[in-house]
Amino acid sequence: MATLEPTVVYDTFWRFAAERHAIYERRMSGSPGPWTKDPILLRYRFTNAYRAADRVSQYLITEVQNGPGRSQDPREVFFRTILFKLFNKIETWRHIERECGAVSFGSTNLEDVDRALEELRIRTPIYSAAYIMPSPKLGGLRKHTNHLALVRLMMRERLAERLHQSAGLADVYEKLRAYPGVGRFLAFQYAIDINYSEMLRFDEGAFVVAGPGALDGISKCFGSTSGLTPEQVIMRVTERQHEEFSSRGINFKGLFGRPLQPIDCQNLFCEISKYSRVAHPEIPGLAGRTKIKQIYRTDPQPLAPPRFPAHWNLGIKPAFR
């Protein structure tokens, strides 16, 4: 790579990506665990190589966006998606539906949702720990009240319709970014999530935004990036995946034939930032962190048949659609 200076962590990046995806494939095939011999992957928890294959993304695609009886009207799809992703926690969504009924823009009263979340908040965290979720300043006393006010604002300003008419993923990102409390990283994540649905059908390969974890991972993988932006680095790495896997003798077949996309490589840079704390402690990166907090706990339950966006046209068995 002419303009990048790879470190030993860059080699590990590709081996990690391949092995983490192989774990997913072994679990999906029904093979009994353990699904790897890698001691770090056995001890610590890492996300899938493909973002859409992770548990929360699968719940979003399968249940929130495409569950039985769910309307595919763009306003309804957006309303459900953004309400789910603001908390990014399956248990919170299930509580909302238990207390308030099936979520629908046409029938869900956000005041009722506010009361349900206030009751739940007393007993357990209602937000996922995956992202830092800043509270928009919209007049509420509680964080969740302000997030519900944000949903109201988005719907009142017909954001769903405007996103549906967007020119591409970058345009979706810019429209989301304009809202209070929605920073660069969250706007990109929401754009990807909405794009899983059929209200948008944009190419994931056209746009990416690097999050804090990816910035640290990039700093560990390269001694110098020769002035390239983090997003340019991610794009360059994504474009080179076939050569990189091949040069290491790795037969990487992708997600039912789908190559890694920039969003996936963005996530992988974040994950290699964590993995290298143990594998390469001599390379501190930007953050200088030395420990991995998330311990892996074996889930004996088999993985449910996955579902991915129909417009991806994956070579997947009909039983898994």
mmCIF file of C-alpha atoms in Angstrom:
data_model
loop_
_atom_site.group_PDB
_atom_site.id
_atom_site.type_symbol
_atom_site.label_atom_id
_atom_site.label_comp_id
_atom_site.label_asym_id
_atom_site.label_seq_id
_atom_site.Cartn_x
_atom_site.Cartn_y
_atom_site.Cartn_z
ATOM 1 C CA MET A 1 0.000 0.000 0.000
ATOM 2 C CA ALA A 2 1.995 2.930 -1.370
ATOM 3 C CA THR A 3 0.658 5.718 0.841
ATOM 4 C CA LEU A 4 0.172 3.726 4.039
ATOM 5 C CA GLU A 5 2.785 2.265 6.384
ATOM 6 C CA PRO A 6 1.329 -0.935 7.879
ATOM 7 C CA THR A 7 2.333 -2.221 11.309
ATOM 8 C CA VAL A 8 2.076 -5.783 12.592
ATOM 9 C CA VAL A 9 -1.460 -4.935 13.756
ATOM 10 C CA TYR A 10 -2.538 -4.515 10.127
ATOM 11 C CA ASP A 11 -1.673 -8.148 9.448
ATOM 12 C CA THR A 12 -3.618 -9.120 12.560
ATOM 13 C CA PHE A 13 -6.563 -7.038 11.307
ATOM 14 C CA TRP A 14 -7.141 -9.428 8.383
ATOM 15 C CA ARG A 15 -6.577 -12.576 10.394
ATOM 16 C CA PHE A 16 -8.950 -11.309 13.078
ATOM 17 C CA ALA A 17 -11.615 -10.435 10.478
ATOM 18 C CA ALA A 18 -11.391 -13.894 8.921
ATOM 19 C CA GLU A 19 -11.464 -15.793 12.216
ATOM 20 C CA ARG A 20 -14.269 -13.712 13.716
ATOM 21 C CA HIS A 21 -16.384 -14.357 10.615
ATOM 22 C CA ALA A 22 -15.440 -18.044 10.682
ATOM 23 C CA ILE A 23 -16.823 -18.212 14.235
ATOM 24 C CA TYR A 24 -20.117 -16.826 12.937
ATOM 25 C CA GLU A 25 -20.196 -19.376 10.120
ATOM 26 C CA ARG A 26 -19.440 -22.257 12.500
ATOM 27 C CA ARG A 27 -22.216 -21.173 14.847
ATOM 28 C CA MET A 28 -24.603 -20.722 11.933
ATOM 29 C CA SER A 29 -23.867 -24.245 10.706
ATOM 30 C CA GLY A 30 -24.889 -25.656 14.079
ATOM 31 C CA SER A 31 -21.429 -26.861 15.070
ATOM 32 C CA PRO A 32 -20.981 -27.250 18.843
ATOM 33 C CA GLY A 33 -18.641 -24.823 20.579
ATOM 34 C CA PRO A 34 -16.012 -23.776 21.199
ATOM 35 C CA TRP A 35 -15.934 -22.231 17.718
ATOM 36 C CA THR A 36 -12.320 -21.043 17.740
ATOM 37 C CA LYS A 37 -8.912 -21.857 19.155
ATOM 38 C CA ASP A 38 -7.921 -18.200 19.390
ATOM 39 C CA PRO A 39 -7.417 -17.559 23.134
ATOM 40 C CA ILE A 40 -8.346 -13.876 22.870
ATOM 41 C CA LEU A 41 -11.560 -14.588 20.970
ATOM 42 C CA LEU A 42 -12.391 -17.312 23.481
ATOM 43 C CA ARG A 43 -12.029 -14.946 26.434
ATOM 44 C CA TYR A 44 -13.362 -11.604 25.201
ATOM 45 C CA ARG A 45 -16.467 -10.479 23.346
ATOM 46 C CA PHE A 46 -16.149 -8.962 19.872
ATOM 47 C CA THR A 47 -18.795 -7.985 17.346
ATOM 48 C CA ASN A 48 -19.253 -9.929 14.118
ATOM 49 C CA ALA A 49 -17.115 -9.015 11.136
ATOM 50 C CA TYR A 50 -20.355 -7.962 9.426
ATOM 51 C CA ARG A 51 -22.375 -5.367 11.324
ATOM 52 C CA ALA A 52 -25.695 -6.610 9.938
ATOM 53 C CA ALA A 53 -25.062 -10.073 11.415
ATOM 54 C CA ASP A 54 -24.881 -8.831 14.994
ATOM 55 C CA ARG A 55 -27.712 -9.583 17.408
ATOM 56 C CA VAL A 56 -29.151 -6.070 17.623
ATOM 57 C CA SER A 57 -28.945 -5.490 13.864
ATOM 58 C CA GLN A 58 -30.646 -8.821 13.247
ATOM 59 C CA TYR A 59 -33.449 -7.911 15.637
ATOM 60 C CA LEU A 60 -33.829 -4.554 13.906
ATOM 61 C CA ILE A 61 -34.041 -6.125 10.448
ATOM 62 C CA THR A 62 -36.118 -9.176 11.355
ATOM 63 C CA GLU A 63 -38.519 -7.819 13.960
ATOM 64 C CA VAL A 64 -38.573 -4.017 14.041
ATOM 65 C CA GLN A 65 -38.429 -3.343 10.305
ATOM 66 C CA ASN A 66 -39.891 -6.515 8.786
ATOM 67 C CA GLY A 67 -41.788 -8.306 11.536
ATOM 68 C CA PRO A 68 -45.242 -9.798 10.833
ATOM 69 C CA GLY A 69 -47.825 -7.080 10.373
ATOM 70 C CA ARG A 70 -45.276 -4.250 10.263
ATOM 71 C CA SER A 71 -46.223 -1.561 7.758
ATOM 72 C CA GLN A 72 -43.659 -0.812 5.051
ATOM 73 C CA ASP A 73 -44.822 2.778 4.614
ATOM 74 C CA PRO A 74 -41.630 4.904 4.831
ATOM 75 C CA ARG A 75 -43.003 6.962 7.733
ATOM 76 C CA GLU A 76 -43.782 3.828 9.716
ATOM 77 C CA VAL A 77 -40.450 2.163 8.945
ATOM 78 C CA PHE A 78 -38.514 5.275 9.922
ATOM 79 C CA PHE A 79 -40.555 5.816 13.107
ATOM 80 C CA ARG A 80 -39.956 2.264 14.308
ATOM 81 C CA THR A 81 -36.294 2.267 13.309
ATOM 82 C CA ILE A 82 -35.354 5.544 14.976
ATOM 83 C CA LEU A 83 -37.339 4.764 18.134
ATOM 84 C CA PHE A 84 -35.548 1.429 18.428
ATOM 85 C CA LYS A 85 -32.080 2.791 17.629
ATOM 86 C CA LEU A 86 -32.228 5.749 20.013
ATOM 87 C CA PHE A 87 -32.092 3.192 22.826
ATOM 88 C CA ASN A 88 -30.457 0.404 20.805
ATOM 89 C CA LYS A 89 -31.623 -2.180 23.309
ATOM 90 C CA ILE A 90 -33.905 -5.106 22.522
ATOM 91 C CA GLU A 91 -35.227 -5.340 26.075
ATOM 92 C CA THR A 92 -36.265 -1.679 26.015
ATOM 93 C CA TRP A 93 -38.161 -2.154 22.745
ATOM 94 C CA ARG A 94 -39.955 -5.218 24.087
ATOM 95 C CA HIS A 95 -40.961 -3.316 27.214
ATOM 96 C CA ILE A 96 -42.377 -0.484 25.100
ATOM 97 C CA GLU A 97 -44.465 -2.927 23.071
ATOM 98 C CA ARG A 98 -45.651 -4.803 26.171
ATOM 99 C CA GLU A 99 -46.810 -1.591 27.809
ATOM 100 C CA CYS A 100 -47.941 0.440 24.792
ATOM 101 C CA GLY A 101 -48.815 -2.113 22.130
ATOM 102 C CA ALA A 102 -47.220 -2.644 18.729
ATOM 103 C CA VAL A 103 -45.193 0.427 17.808
ATOM 104 C CA SER A 104 -46.752 2.408 14.974
ATOM 105 C CA PHE A 105 -46.559 6.064 14.008
ATOM 106 C CA GLY A 106 -50.282 5.993 13.400
ATOM 107 C CA SER A 107 -51.242 4.714 16.841
ATOM 108 C CA THR A 108 -48.357 4.918 19.340
ATOM 109 C CA ASN A 109 -48.691 7.695 21.919
ATOM 110 C CA LEU A 110 -45.204 8.897 22.830
ATOM 111 C CA GLU A 111 -46.502 10.178 26.186
ATOM 112 C CA ASP A 112 -47.371 6.573 27.019
ATOM 113 C CA VAL A 113 -43.901 5.506 25.857
ATOM 114 C CA ASP A 114 -42.379 8.188 28.105
ATOM 115 C CA ARG A 115 -44.234 6.822 31.137
ATOM 116 C CA ALA A 116 -43.281 3.241 30.290
ATOM 117 C CA LEU A 117 -39.605 4.177 29.980
ATOM 118 C CA GLU A 118 -39.656 6.147 33.231
ATOM 119 C CA GLU A 119 -40.992 3.082 35.022
ATOM 120 C CA LEU A 120 -38.389 0.831 33.394
ATOM 121 C CA ARG A 121 -35.521 3.273 34.036
ATOM 122 C CA ILE A 122 -35.969 2.908 37.783
ATOM 123 C CA ARG A 123 -35.310 -0.828 37.563
ATOM 124 C CA THR A 124 -32.731 -1.234 34.806
ATOM 125 C CA PRO A 125 -30.715 0.746 32.236
ATOM 126 C CA ILE A 126 -32.846 1.564 29.203
ATOM 127 C CA TYR A 127 -29.944 2.470 26.900
ATOM 128 C CA SER A 128 -27.409 0.113 25.352
ATOM 129 C CA ALA A 129 -23.803 0.605 26.393
ATOM 130 C CA ALA A 130 -22.672 0.189 22.779
ATOM 131 C CA TYR A 131 -22.790 3.916 21.965
ATOM 132 C CA ILE A 132 -22.566 7.110 23.967
ATOM 133 C CA MET A 133 -26.024 8.614 23.491
ATOM 134 C CA PRO A 134 -25.977 12.357 24.215
ATOM 135 C CA SER A 135 -29.253 13.920 25.264
ATOM 136 C CA PRO A 136 -30.632 16.534 22.867
ATOM 137 C CA LYS A 137 -31.608 19.752 24.640
ATOM 138 C CA LEU A 138 -35.313 19.729 23.917
ATOM 139 C CA GLY A 139 -36.777 20.729 27.266
ATOM 140 C CA GLY A 140 -37.224 17.382 28.990
ATOM 141 C CA LEU A 141 -36.040 16.584 32.499
ATOM 142 C CA ARG A 142 -35.002 13.063 31.535
ATOM 143 C CA LYS A 143 -32.747 11.878 28.738
ATOM 144 C CA HIS A 144 -35.369 9.540 27.326
ATOM 145 C CA THR A 145 -37.971 12.324 27.354
ATOM 146 C CA ASN A 146 -35.673 14.451 25.208
ATOM 147 C CA HIS A 147 -35.091 11.565 22.819
ATOM 148 C CA LEU A 148 -38.835 11.092 22.416
ATOM 149 C CA ALA A 149 -39.089 14.831 21.755
ATOM 150 C CA LEU A 150 -36.464 14.331 19.055
ATOM 151 C CA VAL A 151 -38.630 11.645 17.446
ATOM 152 C CA ARG A 152 -41.589 14.041 17.480
ATOM 153 C CA LEU A 153 -39.474 16.768 15.898
ATOM 154 C CA MET A 154 -38.244 14.445 13.150
ATOM 155 C CA MET A 155 -41.749 13.257 12.347
ATOM 156 C CA ARG A 156 -43.201 16.779 12.446
ATOM 157 C CA GLU A 157 -40.547 17.930 9.971
ATOM 158 C CA ARG A 158 -41.330 14.960 7.708
ATOM 159 C CA LEU A 159 -37.803 13.605 7.920
ATOM 160 C CA ALA A 160 -38.924 10.135 6.801
ATOM 161 C CA GLU A 161 -40.260 11.504 3.539
ATOM 162 C CA ARG A 162 -37.155 13.632 2.990
ATOM 163 C CA LEU A 163 -34.859 10.664 3.625
ATOM 164 C CA HIS A 164 -36.913 8.554 1.234
ATOM 165 C CA GLN A 165 -36.180 11.141 -1.465
ATOM 166 C CA SER A 166 -32.448 11.364 -0.708
ATOM 167 C CA ALA A 167 -29.803 11.098 -3.412
ATOM 168 C CA GLY A 168 -27.595 8.642 -1.529
ATOM 169 C CA LEU A 169 -26.243 7.525 1.830
ATOM 170 C CA ALA A 170 -24.204 10.720 2.289
ATOM 171 C CA ASP A 171 -27.362 12.777 1.761
ATOM 172 C CA VAL A 172 -29.211 10.684 4.363
ATOM 173 C CA TYR A 173 -26.320 11.264 6.763
ATOM 174 C CA GLU A 174 -26.370 15.045 6.282
ATOM 175 C CA LYS A 175 -30.115 15.245 6.908
ATOM 176 C CA LEU A 176 -29.797 13.224 10.124
ATOM 177 C CA ARG A 177 -26.734 15.187 11.215
ATOM 178 C CA ALA A 178 -28.789 18.391 11.247
ATOM 179 C CA TYR A 179 -30.764 17.272 14.315
ATOM 180 C CA PRO A 180 -29.828 18.103 17.930
ATOM 181 C CA GLY A 181 -27.922 15.369 19.746
ATOM 182 C CA VAL A 182 -27.094 13.519 16.513
ATOM 183 C CA GLY A 183 -23.334 13.757 15.998
ATOM 184 C CA ARG A 184 -21.213 12.528 13.115
ATOM 185 C CA PHE A 185 -20.891 8.951 14.290
ATOM 186 C CA LEU A 186 -24.531 8.464 15.318
ATOM 187 C CA ALA A 187 -25.814 10.063 12.111
ATOM 188 C CA PHE A 188 -23.795 7.564 10.097
ATOM 189 C CA GLN A 189 -24.930 4.620 12.213
ATOM 190 C CA TYR A 190 -28.580 5.669 11.864
ATOM 191 C CA ALA A 191 -28.152 6.091 8.108
ATOM 192 C CA ILE A 192 -26.863 2.519 7.867
ATOM 193 C CA ASP A 193 -29.714 1.223 10.038
ATOM 194 C CA ILE A 194 -32.412 2.961 8.004
ATOM 195 C CA ASN A 195 -30.732 1.705 4.839
ATOM 196 C CA TYR A 196 -31.269 -1.887 5.994
ATOM 197 C CA SER A 197 -34.962 -1.340 5.311
ATOM 198 C CA GLU A 198 -36.617 -1.183 1.929
ATOM 199 C CA MET A 199 -37.409 2.528 2.313
ATOM 200 C CA LEU A 200 -33.795 3.121 1.211
ATOM 201 C CA ARG A 201 -31.734 0.976 -1.142
ATOM 202 C CA PHE A 202 -28.421 2.818 -1.275
ATOM 203 C CA ASP A 203 -24.959 1.347 -1.793
ATOM 204 C CA GLU A 204 -23.157 0.878 1.539
ATOM 205 C CA GLY A 205 -19.869 1.050 -0.311
ATOM 206 C CA ALA A 206 -20.270 4.710 -1.235
ATOM 207 C CA PHE A 207 -19.880 6.404 2.146
ATOM 208 C CA VAL A 208 -18.352 5.914 5.594
ATOM 209 C CA VAL A 209 -17.678 7.884 8.775
ATOM 210 C CA ALA A 210 -14.971 6.765 11.199
ATOM 211 C CA GLY A 211 -15.943 6.543 14.856
ATOM 212 C CA PRO A 212 -13.618 6.991 17.863
ATOM 213 C CA GLY A 213 -12.794 3.283 18.121
ATOM 214 C CA ALA A 214 -11.936 3.090 14.432
ATOM 215 C CA LEU A 215 -9.603 6.077 14.767
ATOM 216 C CA ASP A 216 -7.695 4.208 17.464
ATOM 217 C CA GLY A 217 -7.608 1.032 15.379
ATOM 218 C CA ILE A 218 -6.299 2.899 12.338
ATOM 219 C CA SER A 219 -3.551 4.474 14.448
ATOM 220 C CA LYS A 220 -2.453 0.982 15.517
ATOM 221 C CA CYS A 221 -2.589 -0.507 12.028
ATOM 222 C CA PHE A 222 -0.525 2.214 10.333
ATOM 223 C CA GLY A 223 2.587 4.067 11.386
ATOM 224 C CA SER A 224 1.698 6.725 8.823
ATOM 225 C CA THR A 225 -1.333 7.371 6.645
ATOM 226 C CA SER A 226 0.432 10.023 4.535
ATOM 227 C CA GLY A 227 -2.283 12.617 4.966
ATOM 228 C CA LEU A 228 -5.223 10.392 4.088
ATOM 229 C CA THR A 229 -8.345 10.999 6.156
ATOM 230 C CA PRO A 230 -9.602 8.109 8.316
ATOM 231 C CA GLU A 231 -12.486 7.685 5.887
ATOM 232 C CA GLN A 232 -10.076 7.453 2.949
ATOM 233 C CA VAL A 233 -8.077 4.828 4.841
ATOM 234 C CA ILE A 234 -11.217 2.772 5.456
ATOM 235 C CA MET A 235 -12.193 3.003 1.800
ATOM 236 C CA ARG A 236 -8.695 2.025 0.676
ATOM 237 C CA VAL A 237 -8.617 -0.977 3.005
ATOM 238 C CA THR A 238 -12.104 -2.062 1.895
ATOM 239 C CA GLU A 239 -11.043 -1.913 -1.749
ATOM 240 C CA ARG A 240 -7.964 -4.053 -1.052
ATOM 241 C CA GLN A 241 -9.650 -6.836 0.908
ATOM 242 C CA HIS A 242 -9.384 -9.491 -1.804
ATOM 243 C CA GLU A 243 -5.635 -8.897 -2.258
ATOM 244 C CA GLU A 244 -5.036 -8.755 1.486
ATOM 245 C CA PHE A 245 -6.849 -12.009 2.252
ATOM 246 C CA SER A 246 -5.269 -13.763 -0.735
ATOM 247 C CA SER A 247 -1.732 -12.662 0.128
ATOM 248 C CA ARG A 248 -2.166 -14.267 3.554
ATOM 249 C CA GLY A 249 -3.567 -17.507 2.190
ATOM 250 C CA ILE A 250 -7.000 -16.807 3.662
ATOM 251 C CA ASN A 251 -10.021 -18.078 1.733
ATOM 252 C CA PHE A 252 -12.550 -15.449 2.780
ATOM 253 C CA LYS A 253 -15.917 -16.010 1.119
ATOM 254 C CA GLY A 254 -17.737 -13.126 2.772
ATOM 255 C CA LEU A 255 -21.289 -13.007 4.066
ATOM 256 C CA PHE A 256 -23.074 -15.400 1.718
ATOM 257 C CA GLY A 257 -20.887 -13.953 -1.019
ATOM 258 C CA ARG A 258 -21.036 -10.308 0.102
ATOM 259 C CA PRO A 259 -17.603 -8.676 0.556
ATOM 260 C CA LEU A 260 -16.833 -6.504 3.547
ATOM 261 C CA GLN A 261 -18.293 -3.021 3.138
ATOM 262 C CA PRO A 262 -16.819 0.243 4.491
ATOM 263 C CA ILE A 263 -19.181 0.106 7.490
ATOM 264 C CA ASP A 264 -17.869 -3.378 8.287
ATOM 265 C CA CYS A 265 -14.228 -2.309 7.993
ATOM 266 C CA GLN A 266 -15.016 0.714 10.159
ATOM 267 C CA ASN A 267 -16.307 -1.680 12.817
ATOM 268 C CA LEU A 268 -13.339 -4.011 12.340
ATOM 269 C CA PHE A 269 -10.926 -1.155 12.996
ATOM 270 C CA CYS A 270 -12.797 -0.557 16.245
ATOM 271 C CA GLU A 271 -12.603 -4.245 17.156
ATOM 272 C CA ILE A 272 -8.900 -4.553 16.279
ATOM 273 C CA SER A 273 -8.302 -1.594 18.569
ATOM 274 C CA LYS A 274 -9.581 -3.800 21.405
ATOM 275 C CA TYR A 275 -8.074 -7.097 20.224
ATOM 276 C CA SER A 276 -4.595 -5.595 19.902
ATOM 277 C CA ARG A 277 -4.617 -4.454 23.534
ATOM 278 C CA VAL A 278 -3.907 -8.095 24.353
ATOM 279 C CA ALA A 279 -2.326 -9.300 21.097
ATOM 280 C CA HIS A 280 -0.012 -6.286 20.637
ATOM 281 C CA PRO A 281 0.248 -4.408 23.948
ATOM 282 C CA GLU A 282 3.440 -2.736 22.737
ATOM 283 C CA ILE A 283 1.395 -0.621 20.286
ATOM 284 C CA PRO A 284 -0.669 1.848 22.361
ATOM 285 C CA GLY A 285 -2.524 3.683 19.581
ATOM 286 C CA LEU A 286 -4.301 6.980 20.219
ATOM 287 C CA ALA A 287 -6.314 5.905 23.248
ATOM 288 C CA GLY A 288 -3.549 4.092 25.118
ATOM 289 C CA ARG A 289 -5.984 1.600 26.633
ATOM 290 C CA THR A 290 -4.545 -1.706 27.807
ATOM 291 C CA LYS A 291 -7.533 -3.830 28.884
ATOM 292 C CA ILE A 292 -10.636 -5.287 27.226
ATOM 293 C CA LYS A 293 -13.726 -4.900 29.396
ATOM 294 C CA GLN A 294 -16.197 -7.151 27.595
ATOM 295 C CA ILE A 295 -15.831 -10.785 28.689
ATOM 296 C CA TYR A 296 -17.286 -13.422 26.360
ATOM 297 C CA ARG A 297 -20.023 -15.612 27.787
ATOM 298 C CA THR A 298 -21.037 -18.648 25.759
ATOM 299 C CA ASP A 299 -24.633 -18.590 24.555
ATOM 300 C CA PRO A 300 -25.821 -22.208 24.242
ATOM 301 C CA GLN A 301 -28.803 -21.183 22.106
ATOM 302 C CA PRO A 302 -28.379 -21.799 18.360
ATOM 303 C CA LEU A 303 -28.397 -18.747 16.129
ATOM 304 C CA ALA A 304 -31.743 -18.016 14.516
ATOM 305 C CA PRO A 305 -31.824 -18.116 10.708
ATOM 306 C CA PRO A 306 -30.500 -14.712 9.630
ATOM 307 C CA ARG A 307 -32.292 -12.129 7.573
ATOM 308 C CA PHE A 308 -30.541 -9.465 5.541
ATOM 309 C CA PRO A 309 -31.808 -6.586 3.376
ATOM 310 C CA ALA A 310 -33.603 -7.968 0.336
ATOM 311 C CA HIS A 311 -31.837 -5.501 -1.952
ATOM 312 C CA TRP A 312 -28.482 -7.096 -1.065
ATOM 313 C CA ASN A 313 -29.527 -10.158 -3.100
ATOM 314 C CA LEU A 314 -27.380 -12.507 -1.040
ATOM 315 C CA GLY A 315 -26.777 -16.077 -2.125
ATOM 316 C CA ILE A 316 -28.567 -17.416 0.929
ATOM 317 C CA LYS A 317 -30.837 -20.430 1.253
ATOM 318 C CA PRO A 318 -34.569 -19.592 1.109
ATOM 319 C CA ALA A 319 -35.023 -20.914 4.659
ATOM 320 C CA PHE A 320 -32.666 -18.180 5.831
ATOM 321 C CA ARG A 321 -34.350 -15.227 4.079
#
